[in-house]
Short mmCIF file of C-alpha atoms in Angstrom, two decimals:
data_model
loop_
_atom_site.label_atom_id
_atom_site.label_comp_id
_atom_site.label_asym_id
_atom_site.label_seq_id
_atom_site.Cartn_x
_atom_site.Cartn_y
_atom_site.Cartn_z
CA MET A 1 -26.99 20.20 41.06
CA PRO A 2 -25.65 23.32 42.64
CA ALA A 3 -28.68 25.18 43.78
CA GLN A 4 -29.49 28.65 42.61
CA ASP A 5 -26.90 29.07 39.88
CA LYS A 6 -26.09 32.65 39.24
CA PRO A 7 -27.54 33.85 35.98
CA GLY A 8 -25.10 34.40 33.18
CA ASN A 9 -25.47 36.99 30.53
CA SER A 10 -26.09 35.05 27.37
CA GLY A 11 -28.57 32.56 26.10
CA LYS A 12 -27.74 29.62 23.93
CA GLN A 13 -29.41 28.63 20.74
CA VAL A 14 -29.77 24.95 20.09
CA GLY A 15 -30.11 23.70 16.55
CA TYR A 16 -31.93 20.52 15.57
CA PHE A 17 -32.01 18.79 12.24
CA CYS A 18 -34.44 16.01 11.51
CA HIS A 19 -34.86 13.89 8.42
CA LEU A 20 -38.03 11.89 8.23
CA LYS A 21 -38.85 9.20 5.71
CA LEU A 22 -42.46 8.15 5.56
CA ASP A 23 -43.19 5.52 2.96
CA GLU A 24 -41.18 6.85 0.03
CA ARG A 25 -41.47 10.47 1.00
CA HIS A 26 -38.53 12.33 2.43
CA MET A 27 -38.93 15.41 4.56
CA GLY A 28 -36.59 17.44 6.63
CA ALA A 29 -36.79 20.20 9.15
CA ILE A 30 -34.56 22.43 11.18
CA LEU A 31 -35.67 23.74 14.53
CA VAL A 32 -33.76 26.25 16.58
CA THR A 33 -34.72 26.62 20.20
CA ASN A 34 -33.59 28.62 23.13
CA GLU A 35 -31.97 26.86 26.04
CA ILE A 36 -35.20 25.61 27.53
CA GLY A 37 -36.50 24.21 24.25
CA VAL A 38 -38.81 26.99 23.17
CA PRO A 39 -38.83 27.28 19.37
CA LEU A 40 -37.16 30.30 17.85
CA GLU A 41 -37.10 29.28 14.23
CA PHE A 42 -38.54 26.41 12.28
CA LYS A 43 -38.02 25.51 8.63
CA TYR A 44 -39.09 22.39 6.89
CA THR A 45 -39.35 20.96 3.41
CA GLU A 46 -42.34 19.65 1.60
CA PRO A 47 -42.14 15.90 0.99
CA VAL A 48 -39.83 14.77 -1.78
CA THR A 49 -40.35 11.50 -3.57
CA ALA A 50 -37.69 9.94 -5.74
CA THR A 51 -39.05 8.57 -8.99
CA LYS A 52 -38.18 5.18 -10.38
CA LEU A 53 -35.77 6.86 -12.77
CA HIS A 54 -34.11 8.67 -9.88
CA LYS A 55 -33.62 5.40 -8.07
CA ILE A 56 -32.02 3.81 -11.10
CA LEU A 57 -29.74 6.68 -12.00
CA TYR A 58 -28.71 7.68 -8.51
CA GLY A 59 -28.34 4.10 -7.36
CA SER A 60 -26.71 3.66 -4.00
CA VAL A 61 -26.02 7.35 -3.57
CA LEU A 62 -29.67 8.31 -3.69
CA GLU A 63 -30.19 8.23 0.07
CA LYS A 64 -27.09 10.28 0.71
CA HIS A 65 -28.04 12.76 -1.95
CA LEU A 66 -31.54 13.14 -0.55
CA HIS A 67 -30.36 13.55 3.02
CA GLU A 68 -27.45 15.86 2.44
CA THR A 69 -28.09 17.81 -0.70
CA VAL A 70 -31.76 17.84 -1.41
CA ILE A 71 -33.04 18.25 2.13
CA ARG A 72 -30.30 19.54 4.38
CA ASP A 73 -28.59 21.96 2.03
CA ARG A 74 -31.93 23.35 1.03
CA LEU A 75 -32.83 24.03 4.64
CA CYS A 76 -29.43 25.53 5.34
CA ARG A 77 -30.14 28.28 2.87
CA GLU A 78 -33.24 29.28 4.80
CA ILE A 79 -31.93 29.36 8.33
CA ARG A 80 -31.43 32.78 9.89
CA SER A 81 -30.60 31.77 13.46
CA ASP A 82 -27.10 30.95 14.51
CA PRO A 83 -26.94 28.02 16.91
CA ASP A 84 -23.55 26.74 17.99
CA PHE A 85 -24.18 23.20 16.80
CA PHE A 86 -26.95 21.09 15.34
CA ILE A 87 -28.27 18.01 17.07
CA THR A 88 -29.79 15.17 15.13
CA SER A 89 -30.95 11.68 15.93
CA TYR A 90 -28.40 8.91 16.04
CA ASP A 91 -30.02 7.29 13.02
CA GLU A 92 -28.71 10.16 10.96
CA LYS A 93 -25.09 9.45 11.79
CA GLU A 94 -24.30 8.21 8.27
CA PHE A 95 -25.24 11.57 6.83
CA LEU A 96 -23.54 13.96 9.19
CA GLY A 97 -22.03 17.14 7.87
CA SER A 98 -22.36 20.76 8.61
CA VAL A 99 -25.43 22.90 8.67
CA SER A 100 -24.73 26.50 7.81
CA ASN A 101 -21.09 25.85 8.66
CA ARG A 102 -22.05 24.44 12.06
CA GLU A 103 -21.11 20.93 13.00
CA MET A 104 -23.80 18.31 13.41
CA VAL A 105 -23.77 15.74 16.15
CA ALA A 106 -25.91 12.61 16.23
CA VAL A 107 -27.17 11.83 19.71
CA GLN A 108 -28.91 9.01 21.48
CA LYS A 109 -29.41 8.12 25.11
CA TYR A 110 -27.12 5.41 26.34
CA SER A 111 -27.26 3.11 29.29
CA LEU A 112 -24.06 2.42 31.09
CA PRO A 113 -23.35 1.06 34.54
CA PRO A 114 -21.90 3.68 36.86
CA GLY A 115 -18.12 3.77 36.87
CA ASP A 116 -17.70 2.24 33.43
CA LEU A 117 -16.36 5.46 32.03
CA SER A 118 -13.11 7.00 33.11
CA GLY A 119 -14.30 10.54 32.55
CA PRO A 120 -17.21 12.62 31.39
CA PHE A 121 -16.01 12.28 27.79
CA SER A 122 -14.86 8.97 26.38
CA ARG A 123 -14.02 8.36 22.78
CA ILE A 124 -15.04 4.91 21.69
CA ARG A 125 -14.21 5.35 18.01
CA GLU A 126 -12.61 7.99 15.89
CA ARG A 127 -15.94 9.70 15.37
CA GLU A 128 -17.90 8.40 18.33
CA ALA A 129 -17.87 9.15 21.99
CA ILE A 130 -19.90 8.72 25.13
CA VAL A 131 -20.53 11.69 27.32
CA GLU A 132 -21.94 11.75 30.81
CA LEU A 133 -24.32 14.52 31.62
CA GLU A 134 -23.66 16.47 34.72
CA ASP A 135 -24.85 14.88 37.98
CA GLU A 136 -27.56 12.90 36.25
CA ALA A 137 -25.98 9.52 35.66
CA VAL A 138 -27.34 9.88 32.16
CA PHE A 139 -25.12 9.11 29.20
CA LEU A 140 -25.33 10.18 25.63
CA ARG A 141 -23.78 8.38 22.73
CA LEU A 142 -22.47 10.84 20.20
CA ALA A 143 -21.44 10.49 16.57
CA PHE A 144 -19.50 13.30 14.97
CA SER A 145 -18.89 14.33 11.43
CA THR A 146 -15.36 15.37 12.25
CA PRO A 147 -12.51 13.23 13.58
CA ASN A 148 -11.03 16.28 15.28
CA GLU A 149 -11.02 15.47 18.98
CA ALA A 150 -10.80 19.09 20.06
CA ILE A 151 -14.01 19.91 18.20
CA GLN A 152 -15.61 16.76 19.54
CA GLN A 153 -14.83 17.77 23.09
CA LYS A 154 -16.17 21.23 22.44
CA ILE A 155 -19.43 19.74 21.19
CA ALA A 156 -19.61 17.42 24.19
CA ALA A 157 -19.09 20.30 26.58
CA TRP A 158 -21.78 22.26 24.80
CA LEU A 159 -24.20 19.34 25.15
CA GLN A 160 -23.43 19.01 28.84
CA GLU A 161 -24.12 22.68 29.24
CA ILE A 162 -27.48 22.74 27.53
CA ALA A 163 -28.48 19.50 29.28
CA ARG A 164 -28.47 21.54 32.47
CA THR A 165 -31.47 23.51 31.27
CA MET A 166 -33.42 21.24 28.97
CA ASP A 167 -34.00 17.73 27.76
CA ILE A 168 -31.65 17.59 24.84
CA LEU A 169 -33.51 15.04 22.73
CA GLU A 170 -37.08 16.10 23.40
CA PRO A 171 -37.34 18.76 20.65
CA LEU A 172 -36.57 16.10 18.03
CA ASN A 173 -39.83 14.41 18.96
CA ARG A 174 -41.69 17.64 18.35
CA ILE A 175 -40.18 17.98 14.92
CA VAL A 176 -41.19 14.44 14.03
CA SER A 177 -44.72 15.14 15.26
CA ALA A 178 -44.94 18.28 13.20
CA LEU A 179 -43.68 16.62 10.03
CA THR A 180 -45.87 13.60 10.53
CA SER A 181 -48.94 15.74 11.03
CA MET A 182 -48.12 17.74 7.93
CA CYS A 183 -47.64 14.54 5.96
CA GLY A 184 -51.00 13.31 7.17
CA GLU A 185 -52.60 16.53 6.03
CA GLY A 186 -51.00 15.99 2.65
CA LYS A 187 -52.43 12.51 2.40
CA ARG A 188 -55.89 13.70 3.29
CA GLY A 189 -55.57 16.54 0.80
CA MET B 1 21.25 -35.17 -68.22
CA ASN B 2 23.74 -37.70 -67.40
CA ASN B 3 23.12 -36.93 -63.86
CA LEU B 4 19.53 -38.02 -63.99
CA PRO B 5 18.79 -40.49 -61.34
CA ARG B 6 18.77 -43.95 -62.34
CA GLU B 7 15.44 -44.89 -61.09
CA PRO B 8 14.88 -48.51 -61.44
CA GLY B 9 12.41 -49.48 -64.02
CA ILE B 10 12.41 -46.22 -66.05
CA PRO B 11 14.42 -46.18 -69.21
CA ILE B 12 16.83 -43.31 -69.46
CA ARG B 13 15.24 -41.70 -72.46
CA ILE B 14 11.91 -41.64 -70.84
CA ARG B 15 13.35 -39.98 -67.81
CA ARG B 16 14.96 -37.38 -70.03
CA LYS B 17 11.72 -36.60 -71.72
CA LEU B 18 9.90 -36.48 -68.52
CA ALA B 19 12.33 -33.98 -67.18
CA VAL B 20 11.97 -31.81 -70.23
CA ALA B 21 8.21 -32.06 -70.12
CA LEU B 22 8.15 -30.90 -66.55
CA GLY B 23 10.36 -27.98 -67.46
CA ILE B 24 13.18 -28.78 -65.18
CA GLY B 25 15.59 -28.57 -68.05
CA SER B 26 18.96 -29.60 -66.99
CA LEU B 27 17.63 -31.67 -64.28
CA SER B 28 20.34 -32.87 -62.08
CA SER B 29 20.23 -35.75 -59.78
CA GLU B 30 20.58 -33.42 -56.86
CA ILE B 31 17.58 -31.37 -57.92
CA SER B 32 15.50 -34.36 -58.54
CA GLU B 33 16.16 -35.64 -55.11
CA GLN B 34 15.42 -32.42 -53.41
CA MET B 35 12.65 -31.15 -55.55
CA LEU B 36 10.76 -33.67 -57.37
CA LYS B 37 11.35 -37.26 -57.01
CA ILE B 38 9.63 -39.32 -59.48
CA ASP B 39 9.16 -42.89 -59.01
CA ALA B 40 7.27 -44.48 -61.73
CA ASP B 41 7.30 -47.83 -63.22
CA ALA B 42 5.62 -47.26 -66.47
CA ALA B 43 5.33 -50.08 -68.83
CA SER B 44 4.25 -47.90 -71.69
CA VAL B 45 3.86 -44.17 -72.13
CA ASN B 46 1.91 -42.42 -74.79
CA PHE B 47 4.17 -39.74 -76.15
CA ASP B 48 1.72 -38.32 -78.63
CA ILE B 49 -0.20 -36.23 -76.24
CA ALA B 50 1.18 -32.81 -75.56
CA PRO B 51 2.14 -32.22 -72.00
CA ASN B 52 -0.37 -30.35 -70.10
CA MET B 53 1.03 -29.26 -66.83
CA LEU B 54 -0.68 -27.03 -64.40
CA VAL B 55 1.76 -25.48 -62.06
CA LYS B 56 0.59 -23.33 -59.26
CA ASP B 57 2.22 -20.19 -58.21
CA GLY B 58 5.55 -20.63 -56.53
CA PHE B 59 6.34 -23.66 -58.52
CA ALA B 60 6.82 -21.86 -61.74
CA PHE B 61 10.55 -21.87 -61.47
CA LEU B 62 10.30 -25.38 -62.59
CA GLY B 63 9.72 -23.86 -65.97
CA ASN B 64 6.88 -23.61 -68.34
CA GLY B 65 8.85 -24.51 -71.29
CA MET B 66 7.07 -27.35 -72.83
CA ASP B 67 9.04 -28.95 -75.44
CA ALA B 68 6.60 -29.79 -78.14
CA ALA B 69 8.90 -32.38 -79.34
CA THR B 70 8.53 -34.23 -76.17
CA ALA B 71 5.56 -36.37 -76.74
CA PHE B 72 5.13 -37.07 -73.15
CA SER B 73 1.79 -36.35 -71.71
CA CYS B 74 1.91 -35.40 -68.16
CA LYS B 75 -0.79 -33.60 -66.26
CA ILE B 76 -0.36 -32.25 -62.82
CA LEU B 77 -3.79 -31.58 -61.64
CA ASN B 78 -3.12 -30.12 -58.29
CA LEU B 79 -0.09 -28.88 -56.53
CA ASP B 80 -0.06 -27.81 -52.99
CA ILE B 81 2.92 -25.53 -52.54
CA LEU B 82 2.33 -24.15 -49.12
CA LYS B 83 5.26 -24.91 -46.91
CA ALA B 84 6.04 -28.23 -48.37
CA PRO B 85 4.93 -28.27 -51.94
CA ILE B 86 3.70 -31.61 -52.96
CA ALA B 87 2.70 -32.55 -56.42
CA LYS B 88 -0.43 -34.53 -56.30
CA ASN B 89 -2.41 -36.48 -58.69
CA LEU B 90 0.17 -36.69 -61.29
CA VAL B 91 -1.66 -38.48 -63.96
CA LEU B 92 0.35 -40.17 -66.51
CA PRO B 93 -1.53 -41.25 -69.52
CA ASN B 94 -1.78 -44.90 -69.89
CA GLU B 95 0.12 -45.25 -66.73
CA GLN B 96 -0.08 -48.37 -64.86
CA ARG B 97 1.70 -47.24 -61.86
CA ALA B 98 3.01 -43.77 -61.23
CA ARG B 99 3.90 -42.00 -58.07
CA ILE B 100 5.39 -38.71 -57.19
CA ARG B 101 6.86 -39.15 -53.81
CA GLN B 102 8.55 -35.98 -52.87
CA ALA B 103 7.79 -32.40 -53.59
CA ASN B 104 9.98 -30.44 -51.26
CA ALA B 105 10.90 -28.16 -54.02
CA ILE B 106 11.81 -25.14 -52.04
CA ASN B 107 11.20 -23.79 -48.63
CA GLN B 108 8.93 -21.05 -49.63
CA PRO B 109 8.02 -18.82 -46.72
CA ARG B 110 4.43 -18.95 -45.91
CA LEU B 111 2.70 -15.92 -47.20
CA ARG B 112 0.40 -14.21 -44.87
CA ALA B 113 -1.73 -11.26 -45.49
CA ILE B 114 -2.29 -9.26 -42.35
CA HIS B 115 -4.36 -6.16 -42.39
CA ALA B 116 -2.51 -4.20 -39.74
CA VAL B 117 -4.53 -1.10 -40.23
CA PHE B 118 -8.22 -1.16 -39.79
CA SER B 119 -9.99 0.40 -42.54
CA ALA B 120 -11.69 3.58 -41.52
CA PRO B 121 -15.34 3.03 -40.76
CA ALA B 122 -17.73 4.62 -43.02
CA ILE B 123 -19.38 7.66 -41.58
CA ARG B 124 -22.93 8.03 -42.42
CA THR B 125 -24.89 11.12 -41.91
CA PRO B 126 -28.60 10.68 -41.91
CA ALA B 127 -30.38 13.04 -44.07
CA CYS B 128 -31.84 15.95 -42.19
CA GLY B 129 -35.37 15.33 -41.21
CA SER B 130 -35.26 11.67 -41.90
CA ILE B 131 -34.94 10.81 -38.21
CA SER B 132 -36.09 13.32 -35.68
CA LEU B 133 -33.69 13.73 -32.81
CA PRO B 134 -35.13 12.88 -29.41
CA SER B 135 -35.76 15.74 -27.11
CA ILE B 136 -33.50 15.94 -24.07
CA ARG B 137 -35.17 16.28 -20.71
CA THR B 138 -33.19 17.24 -17.70
CA GLU B 139 -35.73 18.55 -15.31
CA ASP B 140 -36.69 15.10 -14.08
CA MET B 141 -33.18 14.46 -12.81
CA ASN B 142 -33.15 17.40 -10.48
CA ILE B 143 -34.49 16.23 -7.19
CA SER B 144 -35.31 19.33 -5.30
CA ALA B 145 -37.13 20.16 -2.15
CA ARG B 146 -39.31 23.14 -1.51
CA THR B 147 -39.48 24.70 1.87
CA GLY B 148 -42.96 24.55 3.21
CA ASN B 149 -45.16 27.09 4.85
CA ARG B 150 -48.01 24.94 6.06
CA ILE B 151 -46.51 24.49 9.51
CA LEU B 152 -46.34 27.86 11.15
CA ILE B 153 -43.99 28.69 13.95
CA SER B 154 -47.05 29.34 16.10
CA LYS B 155 -48.02 25.72 15.60
CA ILE B 156 -44.62 24.60 16.72
CA LEU B 157 -44.77 26.91 19.70
CA ASP B 158 -48.08 25.40 20.67
CA MET B 159 -46.83 21.85 20.53
CA PRO B 160 -46.60 20.19 23.92
CA HIS B 161 -43.26 19.45 25.48
CA VAL B 162 -42.90 15.96 26.80
CA ARG B 163 -40.40 15.34 29.53
CA SER B 164 -39.44 11.90 30.77
CA SER B 165 -38.52 11.08 34.31
CA MET B 166 -35.00 10.37 35.25
CA ASP B 167 -34.22 7.08 36.95
CA ILE B 168 -35.14 7.73 40.56
CA ASN B 169 -33.07 4.73 41.65
CA LEU B 170 -30.02 6.77 40.75
CA LEU B 171 -31.04 9.61 43.03
CA PRO B 172 -28.87 10.06 46.11
CA ASP B 173 -30.75 9.43 49.33
CA SER B 174 -30.29 13.01 50.39
CA VAL B 175 -31.94 14.29 47.24
CA TYR B 176 -34.74 11.75 47.60
CA ALA B 177 -35.37 12.89 51.16
CA SER B 178 -35.23 16.54 50.19
CA PHE B 179 -38.03 16.03 47.67
CA LEU B 180 -40.17 14.45 50.39
CA ARG B 181 -39.50 17.41 52.62
CA GLU B 182 -40.60 19.73 49.82
CA ALA B 183 -43.83 17.75 49.47
CA GLU B 184 -44.45 18.05 53.18
CA PHE B 185 -43.80 21.79 53.09
CA ILE B 186 -45.72 22.67 49.96
CA LYS B 187 -48.50 20.05 49.90
CA LYS B 188 -48.68 19.29 53.61
CA LEU B 189 -48.05 15.61 52.93
CA PRO B 190 -46.43 13.65 55.74
CA SER B 191 -43.18 12.33 54.36
CA ALA B 192 -43.74 9.01 56.14
CA ARG B 193 -46.59 8.13 53.79
CA CYS B 194 -45.12 9.58 50.59
CA GLU B 195 -42.91 8.12 47.95
CA LEU B 196 -41.38 9.45 44.80
CA GLN B 197 -42.97 8.32 41.57
CA ALA B 198 -40.82 10.34 39.19
CA VAL B 199 -38.34 13.17 39.07
CA PHE B 200 -38.09 15.61 36.18
CA ARG B 201 -35.12 17.82 35.56
CA ASN B 202 -35.10 21.41 34.44
CA VAL B 203 -38.77 22.20 34.16
CA PRO B 204 -39.51 25.86 33.33
CA ILE B 205 -42.38 26.06 35.78
CA GLU B 206 -42.67 29.83 35.49
CA LEU B 207 -43.62 29.57 31.83
CA ILE B 208 -45.83 26.51 31.89
CA SER B 209 -49.42 27.07 30.89
CA GLN B 210 -50.68 23.50 30.99
CA LEU B 211 -49.09 20.63 32.85
CA GLN B 212 -50.12 17.03 32.99
CA PHE B 213 -48.50 13.97 34.49
CA LEU B 214 -49.00 10.69 32.66
CA ALA B 215 -48.37 8.07 35.33
CA GLU B 216 -48.43 5.11 32.94
CA LYS B 217 -45.56 6.60 30.93
CA ASN B 218 -43.92 8.46 33.77
CA VAL B 219 -43.79 11.64 31.76
CA ILE B 220 -45.06 15.16 32.10
CA VAL B 221 -46.61 16.97 29.18
CA TYR B 222 -46.70 20.72 29.25
CA LYS B 223 -47.11 23.77 27.10
CA ILE B 224 -45.20 26.97 27.40
CA SER B 225 -46.98 30.26 27.40
CA GLU B 226 -45.77 33.21 25.47
CA SER B 227 -43.58 35.39 27.60
CA PHE B 228 -41.55 38.53 27.31
CA ARG B 229 -39.17 37.43 30.00
CA THR B 230 -35.54 37.45 29.21
CA ARG B 231 -34.76 34.73 31.71
CA THR B 232 -36.55 32.19 33.83
CA ARG B 233 -35.86 29.67 36.52
CA ILE B 234 -35.98 26.00 35.70
CA HIS B 235 -36.65 23.67 38.59
CA ASP B 236 -36.36 20.03 39.29
CA MET B 237 -39.79 18.65 39.97
CA ALA B 238 -41.00 15.43 41.55
CA ALA B 239 -44.16 13.42 41.22
CA VAL B 240 -44.92 12.36 44.78
CA ARG B 241 -47.41 9.62 45.51
CA ASP B 242 -49.47 9.75 48.66
CA THR B 243 -49.55 6.10 49.60
CA GLY B 244 -52.66 6.67 51.67
CA SER B 245 -54.85 8.19 48.98
CA GLN B 246 -52.76 7.03 45.98
CA GLU B 247 -52.96 10.57 44.75
CA ILE B 248 -50.00 11.96 42.87
CA HIS B 249 -48.77 15.49 43.47
CA LEU B 250 -46.30 17.43 41.35
CA VAL B 251 -43.85 19.18 43.64
CA PRO B 252 -41.18 21.55 42.31
CA HIS B 253 -38.06 21.77 44.36
CA ARG B 254 -37.68 25.28 45.67
CA THR B 255 -33.93 25.25 45.91
CA ARG B 256 -32.91 22.96 43.07
CA PHE B 257 -33.18 25.33 40.15
CA ARG B 258 -31.10 27.11 37.55
CA TRP B 259 -31.49 30.22 35.51
CA ALA B 260 -32.09 29.96 31.82
CA PHE B 261 -32.04 32.74 29.30
CA LEU B 262 -34.74 33.17 26.72
CA ASN B 263 -33.73 34.46 23.36
#
């Protein structure tokens, strides 16, 4: 790491989207942090449970509908912050889209022997890539909602940038903890 | 009549009467061969009984004219005229042996009745009030989520940050040694008896209010205090083990830092 980087003049906002399914209850939350992971905005949904009739009538599209329309679109309407992109866990890669017109990217840590990648950004599929974080020998596996490589590279560069000031995936754990605790309160209530 | 077939065993006058009784009038030999071939060896025929012939539809051209003078009694009980009309069960009174062999009277086309158009179904309208219409419910189909307000932003702000160590085996030797030098300078630990336990990247040490190192998980857990700063420095930090006392010290690197802006 180059020591004592000169300060720039703008701070980044990092968006996180998390969908949590506990038992049959679906919850979602959006957290926006500054570039060291301090929360700036947090919105979440109360748990939603699909009835037996919902399951029958929605069939195989129920999960997608819950993830994308019921939870994510609802949260999008509430968000006031304006992060460049939204990060979500890799498990969410089947339900990627845009949040408030911002691209989502599904991320997970990835182990790779040194030298296996030709560059800091390697596409492995049309919508997947592996990116190496700067001077860390840490890799991230990314899944995109868009096949556009230019946008993918822009997202990857953004991730590399914010990885210089924070642990990219750590805030997702905080969201899960918050939702889980809230769900526990609901059960006790 | 002269052309009547000369069937063996039937006297000519009987054949004439039989032809008249069946209504074939001027029965020719050609017609008899093609339409109704009679082969009967009748020893005696009772001519007193009026002919009673039942001819089914399509066979009527044979004629209904029953000559009353013909005292021949002939009863055709059943005629099947579809496709190949055959006269069956020709019963001759007092017959001893009578047969009608051939009945290819005419190649009548088979009649088929095909209802090409379906009859319009009857439309029934239940009387008003007889069956109450079910109520339509739509609200159950709308799966909707409400945004919550039980988790306050202050609660999120107060949640601890957990930071995992990077793989210290991937650290360059120079960086490894520089962390030991930092430990010697800041904590007065001889580098000869120190080793790195963990290295954490980008820790905002200026904003941390509580910091804890969990050796078993190789993570640090910290909370960030409220601050009105607009920027802060984030440092790399090492967990250095004193091999003599087994004590672990958290040592931020003084020169490995970056600036971060706080919105």
